[in-house]
mmCIF file of C-alpha atoms and ligand atoms in Angstrom:
data_model
loop_
_atom_site.group_PDB
_atom_site.id
_atom_site.type_symbol
_atom_site.label_atom_id
_atom_site.label_comp_id
_atom_site.label_asym_id
_atom_site.label_seq_id
_atom_site.Cartn_x
_atom_site.Cartn_y
_atom_site.Cartn_z
ATOM 1 C CA MET M 10 24.853 37.456 27.045
ATOM 2 C CA GLU M 11 28.413 37.996 28.546
ATOM 3 C CA ILE M 12 30.992 35.906 26.927
ATOM 4 C CA PHE M 13 34.242 37.139 29.126
ATOM 5 C CA GLY M 14 34.281 39.219 32.205
ATOM 6 C CA VAL M 15 37.744 40.244 32.875
ATOM 7 C CA ASP M 16 38.153 41.722 36.404
ATOM 8 C CA LYS M 17 41.459 43.730 37.346
ATOM 9 C CA VAL M 18 43.704 40.873 35.811
ATOM 10 C CA SER M 19 47.359 41.125 36.022
ATOM 11 C CA TYR M 20 50.003 38.629 34.722
ATOM 12 C CA THR M 21 53.753 38.442 35.173
ATOM 13 C CA TYR M 22 55.840 35.842 33.231
ATOM 14 C CA LYS M 23 58.176 33.470 35.245
ATOM 15 C CA ASP M 24 61.285 35.595 34.463
ATOM 16 C CA GLY M 25 59.329 38.861 36.316
ATOM 17 C CA ARG M 26 58.541 40.301 33.335
ATOM 18 C CA LYS M 27 54.987 42.185 33.724
ATOM 19 C CA ALA M 28 52.561 41.721 30.840
ATOM 20 C CA LEU M 29 49.160 42.983 32.048
ATOM 21 C CA ASP M 30 48.443 45.319 35.048
ATOM 22 C CA ALA M 31 44.983 45.321 36.471
ATOM 23 C CA VAL M 32 43.145 44.854 33.198
ATOM 24 C CA SER M 33 39.287 44.954 33.108
ATOM 25 C CA LEU M 34 36.865 44.581 30.107
ATOM 26 C CA GLY M 35 33.802 42.705 29.349
ATOM 27 C CA VAL M 36 32.915 40.913 26.026
ATOM 28 C CA THR M 37 29.199 40.242 25.133
ATOM 29 C CA ALA M 38 27.993 37.716 22.780
ATOM 30 C CA GLY M 39 28.271 38.795 19.014
ATOM 31 C CA GLU M 40 30.504 41.620 19.746
ATOM 32 C CA SER M 41 33.656 42.182 17.913
ATOM 33 C CA LEU M 42 36.385 43.893 19.821
ATOM 34 C CA THR M 43 40.010 44.902 18.902
ATOM 35 C CA ILE M 44 42.845 45.246 21.191
ATOM 36 C CA ILE M 45 45.584 47.509 20.028
ATOM 37 C CA GLY M 46 48.818 48.448 21.642
ATOM 38 C CA THR M 47 52.443 48.783 21.040
ATOM 39 C CA ASN M 48 54.782 45.738 20.735
ATOM 40 C CA GLY M 49 55.134 44.307 24.328
ATOM 41 C CA SER M 50 52.009 45.909 25.637
ATOM 42 C CA GLY M 51 50.314 42.477 26.617
ATOM 43 C CA LYS M 52 47.897 41.859 23.636
ATOM 44 C CA SER M 53 48.945 38.235 23.103
ATOM 45 C CA THR M 54 49.182 37.618 26.947
ATOM 46 C CA LEU M 55 45.343 38.749 27.072
ATOM 47 C CA LEU M 56 44.435 36.364 24.352
ATOM 48 C CA TYR M 57 46.184 33.501 26.038
ATOM 49 C CA LEU M 58 44.343 34.321 29.262
ATOM 50 C CA LEU M 59 41.049 34.475 27.594
ATOM 51 C CA ASP M 60 41.854 31.077 25.959
ATOM 52 C CA GLY M 61 42.634 29.507 29.266
ATOM 53 C CA LEU M 62 46.291 28.815 28.268
ATOM 54 C CA LEU M 63 47.417 30.840 31.159
ATOM 55 C CA ALA M 64 45.848 31.822 34.528
ATOM 56 C CA PRO M 65 45.752 35.219 36.039
ATOM 57 C CA GLU M 66 48.315 36.139 38.639
ATOM 58 C CA SER M 67 45.639 38.227 40.339
ATOM 59 C CA GLY M 68 42.051 39.322 39.289
ATOM 60 C CA LYS M 69 39.364 36.999 37.894
ATOM 61 C CA ILE M 70 38.190 35.956 34.245
ATOM 62 C CA THR M 71 34.817 34.505 34.109
ATOM 63 C CA ALA M 72 33.712 32.721 30.695
ATOM 64 C CA PHE M 73 30.132 32.101 29.727
ATOM 65 C CA GLY M 74 29.161 33.071 33.147
ATOM 66 C CA SER M 75 31.711 30.641 35.234
ATOM 67 C CA PRO M 76 35.295 31.170 36.345
ATOM 68 C CA LEU M 77 37.467 30.373 33.379
ATOM 69 C CA GLY M 78 39.481 27.088 34.376
ATOM 70 C CA LYS M 79 41.637 24.711 32.275
ATOM 71 C CA GLY M 80 39.423 24.773 29.041
ATOM 72 C CA SER M 81 36.953 21.865 29.323
ATOM 73 C CA THR M 82 35.952 20.136 25.847
ATOM 74 C CA GLU M 83 32.870 22.592 25.930
ATOM 75 C CA PHE M 84 35.120 25.369 26.127
ATOM 76 C CA ARG M 85 37.428 24.095 23.583
ATOM 77 C CA ARG M 86 34.528 23.512 21.260
ATOM 78 C CA LYS M 87 33.251 27.007 21.724
ATOM 79 C CA VAL M 88 36.430 29.018 21.657
ATOM 80 C CA SER M 89 39.386 28.994 19.284
ATOM 81 C CA LEU M 90 42.556 31.001 19.207
ATOM 82 C CA LEU M 91 44.580 32.015 16.218
ATOM 83 C CA PHE M 92 48.310 32.247 17.450
ATOM 84 C CA GLN M 93 50.359 35.401 16.330
ATOM 85 C CA ASN M 94 53.076 32.767 15.073
ATOM 86 C CA PRO M 95 51.591 30.266 13.011
ATOM 87 C CA GLN M 96 54.487 27.891 13.428
ATOM 88 C CA VAL M 97 53.249 27.468 16.992
ATOM 89 C CA GLN M 98 49.993 26.466 15.648
ATOM 90 C CA LEU M 99 50.568 23.885 12.935
ATOM 91 C CA PHE M 100 52.055 20.497 13.849
ATOM 92 C CA SER M 101 50.423 17.923 11.288
ATOM 93 C CA LEU M 102 52.152 16.185 8.416
ATOM 94 C CA SER M 103 49.922 17.970 5.972
ATOM 95 C CA VAL M 104 47.511 20.970 5.513
ATOM 96 C CA TRP M 105 44.710 18.522 5.088
ATOM 97 C CA ASP M 106 45.532 16.807 8.354
ATOM 98 C CA GLU M 107 45.950 19.928 9.927
ATOM 99 C CA LEU M 108 42.265 21.126 8.931
ATOM 100 C CA ARG M 109 40.942 17.578 10.037
ATOM 101 C CA PHE M 110 42.524 17.597 13.309
ATOM 102 C CA GLY M 111 39.934 20.156 15.093
ATOM 103 C CA PRO M 112 36.789 18.432 13.954
ATOM 104 C CA LEU M 113 38.289 14.978 14.738
ATOM 105 C CA GLN M 114 38.997 16.136 18.288
ATOM 106 C CA LEU M 115 35.506 17.495 18.755
ATOM 107 C CA GLY M 116 34.265 13.779 17.720
ATOM 108 C CA LEU M 117 33.107 14.562 14.268
ATOM 109 C CA ARG M 118 33.821 11.300 11.751
ATOM 110 C CA GLY M 119 33.888 10.431 8.193
ATOM 111 C CA GLU M 120 32.447 12.733 5.515
ATOM 112 C CA GLU M 121 31.459 15.297 7.915
ATOM 113 C CA VAL M 122 35.312 15.838 8.743
ATOM 114 C CA GLU M 123 36.282 15.824 4.929
ATOM 115 C CA LYS M 124 33.474 18.205 4.284
ATOM 116 C CA ARG M 125 34.463 20.652 6.976
ATOM 117 C CA ALA M 126 38.108 20.418 5.825
ATOM 118 C CA SER M 127 36.970 20.992 2.126
ATOM 119 C CA ASP M 128 34.978 23.781 2.993
ATOM 120 C CA ILE M 129 37.816 25.661 4.955
ATOM 121 C CA LEU M 130 40.215 25.110 1.937
ATOM 122 C CA ARG M 131 37.671 26.631 -0.498
ATOM 123 C CA LEU M 132 36.795 29.436 2.096
ATOM 124 C CA LEU M 133 40.600 30.652 2.247
ATOM 125 C CA GLY M 134 41.471 29.779 -1.363
ATOM 126 C CA ILE M 135 44.246 27.507 -0.351
ATOM 127 C CA GLU M 136 42.980 24.241 -2.086
ATOM 128 C CA SER M 137 46.482 23.913 -3.656
ATOM 129 C CA LEU M 138 48.210 23.703 -0.472
ATOM 130 C CA LYS M 139 46.108 20.568 0.732
ATOM 131 C CA ASP M 140 48.794 18.230 0.318
ATOM 132 C CA ARG M 141 51.709 20.446 1.248
ATOM 133 C CA GLY M 142 53.605 20.184 4.608
ATOM 134 C CA PRO M 143 52.800 23.078 6.799
ATOM 135 C CA TRP M 144 56.479 23.469 7.704
ATOM 136 C CA ASN M 145 57.615 24.376 4.170
ATOM 137 C CA LEU M 146 54.830 26.908 3.307
ATOM 138 C CA SER M 147 55.459 30.710 3.073
ATOM 139 C CA GLY M 148 54.742 32.940 6.088
ATOM 140 C CA GLY M 149 51.357 34.085 4.265
ATOM 141 C CA GLU M 150 50.380 30.581 3.076
ATOM 142 C CA MET M 151 51.030 29.432 6.781
ATOM 143 C CA LYS M 152 49.058 32.096 8.355
ATOM 144 C CA LYS M 153 46.076 31.236 6.007
ATOM 145 C CA VAL M 154 46.262 27.369 7.088
ATOM 146 C CA ALA M 155 46.512 28.578 10.750
ATOM 147 C CA ILE M 156 43.348 30.500 10.283
ATOM 148 C CA GLY M 157 41.730 27.610 8.682
ATOM 149 C CA ALA M 158 42.597 25.394 11.497
ATOM 150 C CA CYS M 159 41.130 27.871 14.003
ATOM 151 C CA LEU M 160 38.004 27.985 12.200
ATOM 152 C CA SER M 161 37.769 24.219 11.445
ATOM 153 C CA THR M 162 36.033 23.457 14.809
ATOM 154 C CA ASN M 163 33.334 26.198 14.001
ATOM 155 C CA PRO M 164 33.906 28.345 17.292
ATOM 156 C CA ASP M 165 31.403 30.589 18.445
ATOM 157 C CA VAL M 166 34.267 32.758 20.050
ATOM 158 C CA ILE M 167 37.250 33.538 17.877
ATOM 159 C CA LEU M 168 40.575 35.094 19.377
ATOM 160 C CA LEU M 169 42.674 36.344 16.568
ATOM 161 C CA ASP M 170 46.296 37.392 17.265
ATOM 162 C CA GLU M 171 47.440 39.525 14.290
ATOM 163 C CA PRO M 172 45.382 37.854 11.771
ATOM 164 C CA THR M 173 46.573 40.085 8.892
ATOM 165 C CA THR M 174 50.440 40.379 9.614
ATOM 166 C CA GLY M 175 52.729 38.807 7.072
ATOM 167 C CA LEU M 176 49.737 38.812 4.250
ATOM 168 C CA ASP M 177 50.118 40.317 0.989
ATOM 169 C CA PRO M 178 47.391 43.196 0.269
ATOM 170 C CA ARG M 179 44.939 41.034 -1.503
ATOM 171 C CA SER M 180 45.090 38.319 1.218
ATOM 172 C CA GLN M 181 44.769 41.070 3.910
ATOM 173 C CA VAL M 182 41.521 42.273 2.426
ATOM 174 C CA GLU M 183 40.337 38.475 2.139
ATOM 175 C CA VAL M 184 41.089 38.094 5.742
ATOM 176 C CA ILE M 185 39.325 41.366 6.675
ATOM 177 C CA ASP M 186 36.196 40.268 4.617
ATOM 178 C CA LEU M 187 36.161 36.841 6.185
ATOM 179 C CA ILE M 188 36.223 38.556 9.636
ATOM 180 C CA ILE M 189 33.302 40.801 8.418
ATOM 181 C CA ALA M 190 31.422 37.722 7.238
ATOM 182 C CA LEU M 191 32.202 35.903 10.419
ATOM 183 C CA ARG M 192 30.710 38.972 12.421
ATOM 184 C CA LYS M 193 27.468 38.811 10.437
ATOM 185 C CA LYS M 194 27.109 35.225 11.314
ATOM 186 C CA GLY M 195 26.857 36.226 14.891
ATOM 187 C CA LYS M 196 30.554 35.088 16.096
ATOM 188 C CA THR M 197 32.047 36.885 18.928
ATOM 189 C CA ILE M 198 35.603 38.029 17.713
ATOM 190 C CA ILE M 199 38.438 39.515 19.794
ATOM 191 C CA THR M 200 41.237 40.609 17.523
ATOM 192 C CA ALA M 201 44.725 41.880 18.676
ATOM 193 C CA THR M 202 46.338 43.920 15.852
ATOM 194 C CA HIS M 203 48.766 46.716 15.188
ATOM 195 C CA ASP M 204 46.947 47.594 11.961
ATOM 196 C CA LEU M 205 45.071 50.789 12.857
ATOM 197 C CA GLY M 206 43.722 50.612 9.348
ATOM 198 C CA ILE M 207 41.628 47.700 9.995
ATOM 199 C CA ILE M 208 39.858 48.161 13.501
ATOM 200 C CA GLU M 209 36.927 50.242 12.139
ATOM 201 C CA ASP M 210 35.994 47.555 9.533
ATOM 202 C CA ILE M 211 36.206 44.560 11.923
ATOM 203 C CA SER M 212 35.133 45.865 15.294
ATOM 204 C CA ASP M 213 32.534 47.659 17.303
ATOM 205 C CA ARG M 214 34.923 48.570 20.174
ATOM 206 C CA THR M 215 38.734 48.929 20.491
ATOM 207 C CA VAL M 216 40.756 48.443 23.612
ATOM 208 C CA VAL M 217 44.246 50.231 23.809
ATOM 209 C CA LEU M 218 46.577 48.799 25.853
ATOM 210 C CA GLY M 219 49.345 51.300 27.063
ATOM 211 C CA GLU M 220 53.136 50.474 27.450
ATOM 212 C CA ASP M 221 52.472 50.201 31.221
ATOM 213 C CA HIS M 222 50.404 47.136 30.193
ATOM 214 C CA ARG M 223 47.123 48.746 31.565
ATOM 215 C CA VAL M 224 43.948 49.854 29.677
ATOM 216 C CA MET M 225 44.599 53.161 28.489
ATOM 217 C CA LEU M 226 41.409 53.801 26.422
ATOM 218 C CA GLU M 227 38.265 51.837 25.390
ATOM 219 C CA GLU M 228 36.278 53.383 22.726
ATOM 220 C CA THR M 229 34.604 52.884 19.609
ATOM 221 C CA PRO M 230 37.260 52.344 16.626
ATOM 222 C CA TRP M 231 36.217 55.920 15.159
ATOM 223 C CA GLU M 232 36.752 57.730 18.491
ATOM 224 C CA VAL M 233 40.184 55.812 19.006
ATOM 225 C CA LEU M 234 41.415 56.701 15.556
ATOM 226 C CA ARG M 235 40.495 60.426 16.078
ATOM 227 C CA ASN M 236 42.483 60.478 19.383
ATOM 228 C CA ASN M 237 45.982 61.496 18.479
ATOM 229 C CA GLY M 238 46.994 62.127 21.852
ATOM 230 C CA ALA M 239 46.254 58.570 22.962
ATOM 231 C CA LEU M 240 47.740 56.988 19.904
ATOM 232 C CA LEU M 241 50.879 58.989 20.220
ATOM 233 C CA LYS M 242 50.982 58.030 23.935
ATOM 234 C CA ALA M 243 50.335 54.389 23.244
ATOM 235 C CA ASN M 244 53.255 54.683 20.800
ATOM 236 C CA LEU M 245 50.817 53.644 17.868
ATOM 237 C CA ILE M 246 51.540 56.609 15.853
ATOM 238 C CA HIS M 247 55.018 58.282 15.991
ATOM 239 C CA THR M 248 57.005 61.413 15.232
ATOM 240 C CA HIS M 249 59.565 61.424 12.616
ATOM 241 C CA ALA M 250 63.065 62.411 13.708
ATOM 242 C CA HIS M 251 64.550 63.294 10.231
ATOM 243 C CA ARG M 252 64.899 66.880 8.807
ATOM 244 C CA HIS M 253 63.261 67.870 5.737
ATOM 245 C CA SER M 254 64.926 70.277 3.143
ATOM 246 C CA TRP M 255 62.965 73.712 3.254
ATOM 247 C CA TYR M 256 60.384 74.322 0.785
ATOM 248 C CA VAL M 257 57.174 76.125 0.458
ATOM 249 C CA HIS M 258 54.243 73.872 -0.295
ATOM 250 C CA GLU M 259 51.311 75.185 -1.880
ATOM 251 C CA HIS M 260 48.352 74.012 -0.374
ATOM 252 C CA SER M 261 45.548 73.273 -2.869
ATOM 253 C CA HIS M 262 42.075 74.572 -2.302
ATOM 254 C CA SER M 263 39.187 72.927 -3.930
ATOM 255 C CA GLY M 264 36.757 75.709 -3.138
ATOM 256 C CA ILE M 265 35.520 74.123 -0.130
ATOM 257 C CA HIS M 266 37.298 76.160 2.373
ATOM 258 C CA GLU M 267 37.386 79.967 2.783
ATOM 259 C CA HIS M 268 40.464 81.550 3.922
ATOM 260 C CA GLU M 269 40.542 85.479 4.173
ATOM 261 C CA HIS M 270 44.307 85.559 5.643
ATOM 262 C CA LEU M 271 45.630 83.305 2.788
ATOM 263 C CA PRO M 272 45.674 86.036 -0.219
ATOM 264 C CA GLU M 273 48.058 88.233 2.134
ATOM 265 C CA LEU M 274 50.503 85.213 2.721
ATOM 266 C CA ILE M 275 50.724 83.553 -0.553
ATOM 267 C CA GLY M 276 50.198 85.871 -3.399
ATOM 268 C CA PRO M 277 50.788 84.360 -6.932
ATOM 269 C CA GLU M 278 53.885 86.453 -7.122
ATOM 270 C CA ASP M 279 55.365 84.813 -3.936
ATOM 271 C CA MET M 280 54.811 81.142 -5.281
ATOM 272 C CA SER M 281 56.339 81.975 -8.559
ATOM 273 C CA LYS M 282 59.584 82.525 -6.891
ATOM 274 C CA GLY M 283 59.965 78.864 -6.534
ATOM 275 C CA PRO M 284 61.679 77.083 -3.632
ATOM 276 C CA VAL M 285 62.543 79.141 -0.703
ATOM 277 C CA GLN M 286 66.212 78.671 0.414
ATOM 278 C CA LYS M 287 66.932 78.366 4.298
ATOM 279 C CA GLY M 288 68.675 81.765 4.182
ATOM 280 C CA ASP M 289 65.661 83.573 2.747
ATOM 281 C CA MET M 290 63.641 82.994 6.087
ATOM 282 C CA GLN M 291 65.414 85.898 7.671
ATOM 283 C CA THR M 292 64.683 88.255 4.818
ATOM 284 C CA MET M 293 61.659 90.846 4.803
ATOM 285 C CA SER M 294 58.963 90.403 2.226
ATOM 286 C CA GLY M 295 56.034 92.937 2.584
ATOM 287 C CA GLU M 296 54.952 93.549 6.096
ATOM 288 C CA LYS M 297 55.520 90.034 7.432
ATOM 289 C CA THR M 298 58.850 88.316 7.500
ATOM 290 C CA ASP M 299 59.095 84.935 5.772
ATOM 291 C CA MET M 300 59.412 83.146 9.296
ATOM 292 C CA GLU M 301 56.154 84.701 10.346
ATOM 293 C CA ARG M 302 54.268 83.836 7.085
ATOM 294 C CA LEU M 303 55.617 80.337 7.289
ATOM 295 C CA ARG M 304 54.528 79.865 10.817
ATOM 296 C CA ILE M 305 50.964 80.937 9.977
ATOM 297 C CA LEU M 306 51.230 78.632 7.106
ATOM 298 C CA LEU M 307 52.230 75.695 9.072
ATOM 299 C CA GLU M 308 49.287 76.119 11.361
ATOM 300 C CA HIS M 309 47.011 76.557 8.368
ATOM 301 C CA TRP M 310 48.472 73.226 6.795
ATOM 302 C CA MET M 311 47.914 71.526 10.134
ATOM 303 C CA GLU M 312 44.462 72.593 10.509
ATOM 304 C CA HIS M 313 43.804 71.442 6.948
ATOM 305 C CA ASN M 314 45.795 68.164 7.652
ATOM 306 C CA GLN M 315 43.439 67.126 10.544
ATOM 307 C CA GLU M 316 40.425 68.236 8.529
ATOM 308 C CA HIS M 317 41.425 65.936 5.653
ATOM 309 C CA ALA M 318 42.286 63.065 7.746
ATOM 310 C CA ASP M 319 38.727 63.128 9.211
ATOM 311 C CA THR M 320 37.188 63.490 5.602
ATOM 312 C CA TYR M 321 39.169 60.508 4.676
ATOM 313 C CA LEU M 322 37.790 58.660 7.526
ATOM 314 C CA GLN M 323 34.366 59.648 6.833
ATOM 315 C CA TRP M 324 34.733 58.397 3.120
ATOM 316 C CA ALA M 325 36.272 55.133 4.425
ATOM 317 C CA GLU M 326 33.271 54.655 6.673
ATOM 318 C CA LYS M 327 30.999 55.271 3.333
ATOM 319 C CA ALA M 328 33.049 52.718 1.530
ATOM 320 C CA ARG M 329 32.670 50.395 4.218
ATOM 321 C CA ILE M 330 28.879 50.632 4.634
ATOM 322 C CA SER M 331 28.626 50.181 0.852
ATOM 323 C CA GLY M 332 30.688 46.899 1.249
ATOM 324 C CA ASP M 333 33.803 47.946 -0.140
ATOM 325 C CA ALA M 334 36.092 46.870 2.468
ATOM 326 C CA GLY M 335 39.385 47.129 0.226
ATOM 327 C CA LEU M 336 38.798 50.760 -0.574
ATOM 328 C CA SER M 337 37.545 51.451 2.965
ATOM 329 C CA GLY M 338 40.880 50.053 4.192
ATOM 330 C CA MET M 339 42.978 52.147 1.820
ATOM 331 C CA LEU M 340 41.325 55.215 2.713
ATOM 332 C CA ARG M 341 41.710 54.622 6.465
ATOM 333 C CA GLU M 342 45.487 53.966 5.958
ATOM 334 C CA ILE M 343 45.529 57.241 4.039
ATOM 335 C CA ALA M 344 43.806 58.904 7.042
ATOM 336 C CA VAL M 345 46.427 57.399 9.598
ATOM 337 C CA GLU M 346 49.322 58.342 7.581
ATOM 338 C CA THR M 347 47.814 61.938 7.002
ATOM 339 C CA LYS M 348 47.430 62.275 11.015
ATOM 340 C CA LYS M 349 51.157 61.197 11.438
ATOM 341 C CA MET M 350 52.022 64.269 9.521
ATOM 342 C CA ASN M 351 50.872 66.638 12.372
ATOM 343 C CA ALA M 352 53.734 65.564 14.456
ATOM 344 C CA LEU M 353 56.043 66.774 11.604
ATOM 345 C CA PHE M 354 54.193 70.209 11.340
ATOM 346 C CA GLU M 355 54.795 70.671 15.032
ATOM 347 C CA LYS M 356 58.369 69.978 14.676
ATOM 348 C CA ALA M 357 58.761 72.235 11.829
ATOM 349 C CA LYS M 358 56.982 74.817 14.067
ATOM 350 C CA LYS M 359 59.648 74.129 16.818
ATOM 351 C CA ALA M 360 62.527 74.275 14.409
ATOM 352 C CA LEU M 361 61.178 77.675 13.085
ATOM 353 C CA GLY M 362 61.158 79.075 16.602
ATOM 354 C CA GLY M 363 64.688 77.925 17.107
ATOM 355 C CA GLU M 364 64.070 75.297 19.541
ATOM 356 C CA LYS M 365 66.153 72.277 19.356
ATOM 357 C CA ASN M 366 64.598 69.634 17.208
HETATM 358 N N1 LIG U 609 57.114 33.610 27.382
HETATM 359 C C1 LIG U 609 57.428 34.828 27.911
HETATM 360 N N2 LIG U 609 58.385 34.832 28.901
HETATM 361 C C2 LIG U 609 58.765 36.062 29.336
HETATM 362 N N3 LIG U 609 58.072 37.226 29.072
HETATM 363 C C3 LIG U 609 57.171 37.174 27.868
HETATM 364 C C4 LIG U 609 56.882 36.006 27.310
HETATM 365 N N4 LIG U 609 55.960 36.380 26.558
HETATM 366 C C5 LIG U 609 55.714 37.655 26.610
HETATM 367 N N5 LIG U 609 56.534 38.164 27.442
HETATM 368 C C6 LIG U 609 56.743 39.553 27.862
HETATM 369 O O1 LIG U 609 55.360 40.155 28.293
HETATM 370 C C7 LIG U 609 55.251 41.361 27.649
HETATM 371 C C8 LIG U 609 53.848 41.527 26.924
HETATM 372 O O2 LIG U 609 53.986 40.341 25.789
HETATM 373 P P1 LIG U 609 52.925 40.063 24.749
HETATM 374 O O3 LIG U 609 53.433 39.106 23.881
HETATM 375 O O4 LIG U 609 51.577 39.948 25.478
HETATM 376 O O5 LIG U 609 52.716 41.587 23.984
HETATM 377 P P2 LIG U 609 51.962 41.878 22.775
HETATM 378 O O6 LIG U 609 51.327 43.222 22.849
HETATM 379 O O7 LIG U 609 51.355 40.871 22.119
HETATM 380 O O8 LIG U 609 53.232 42.310 21.734
HETATM 381 P P3 LIG U 609 53.500 42.266 20.104
HETATM 382 O O9 LIG U 609 52.777 43.341 19.561
HETATM 383 O O10 LIG U 609 54.987 42.259 19.888
HETATM 384 O O11 LIG U 609 52.992 40.941 19.745
HETATM 385 C C9 LIG U 609 56.376 41.855 26.967
HETATM 386 O O12 LIG U 609 57.132 42.564 27.777
HETATM 387 C C10 LIG U 609 56.943 40.424 26.609
HETATM 388 O O13 LIG U 609 58.432 40.641 26.443
HETATM 389 MG MG1 LIG U 610 51.403 39.753 20.513
#
């Protein structure tokens, strides 16, 4: 069953700022979708539109097969939005009241409401916050309470705007596990995030919004993470501008790779010379200049860098399948950081060629 149909939707804020441009996508029941994109690409705006808080400037949105209007009670019961900024979401005098508000609005009463709120406190490990005022909680505590408030109505469709931002590493893993558990229960989940490290854990499909507020790519998270070009273009990975001191890095070979050209490039006698000084780059050594040798090595390191990143992703996937979301997330983060290094290798190659860095 189709939950949302988004057809060429554009949105411009009152001050003339474009937020979405001809965005189309579909979401089916039980699916988990991630939306990634740089700051200001339109992720939150898209979630507001799906939640019925904003109406498209042009284009159409259908929800549960009907045109999406100003959220009926039935729609409110089914769909819940976690705001990016929990301060916008929380307004009650205590965390306890906050968690009871949604169920009360839905017409639940008495013990049912108390039970729902207690379950949420336990689920998120925030029992100790029960009597606190939401306004003086820490950012992470507030986020957890906002997640609790969002789940308190037991929605079928959950819209999450940056659910892991501002949480410490352990809490991040707990939230990721919670999203995985909600997926298993058959909930439809749409998550906007910057965190490339979590998209594979929590979604089947990823939509990349470009800086032009249009859909740049729609793929499995695995394919998106492998697509360096798109990630660079969407400004989701970046090239570093700082210079590094010159040194020769010895690539460690574990016996997996075979490289016939390497002995000629790095013999043990070469590595024993220690760090190479910048002036040494022009000197001759054997048949190749150090510049030529370094160029080949840079290419070699890049090739391996990519291979290593892919291997880390494969192991991350294995860890995920075996149920270890924490380890999987860490390995994925290592893969993302590793991929970022390719841009540095490119810069080094350019610098070697005398081009302006
Ligand atoms: N209330 C508003 N009034 C005017 N412009 C806005 C408003 N909210 C957002 N915008 C603009 O709309 C564009 C999209 O914003 P949006 O918040 O949807 O992006 P985002 O992808 O969620 O960004 P972030 O990653 O920073 O959360 C941005 O250019 C933003 O400045
Ligand atoms: Mg946002």
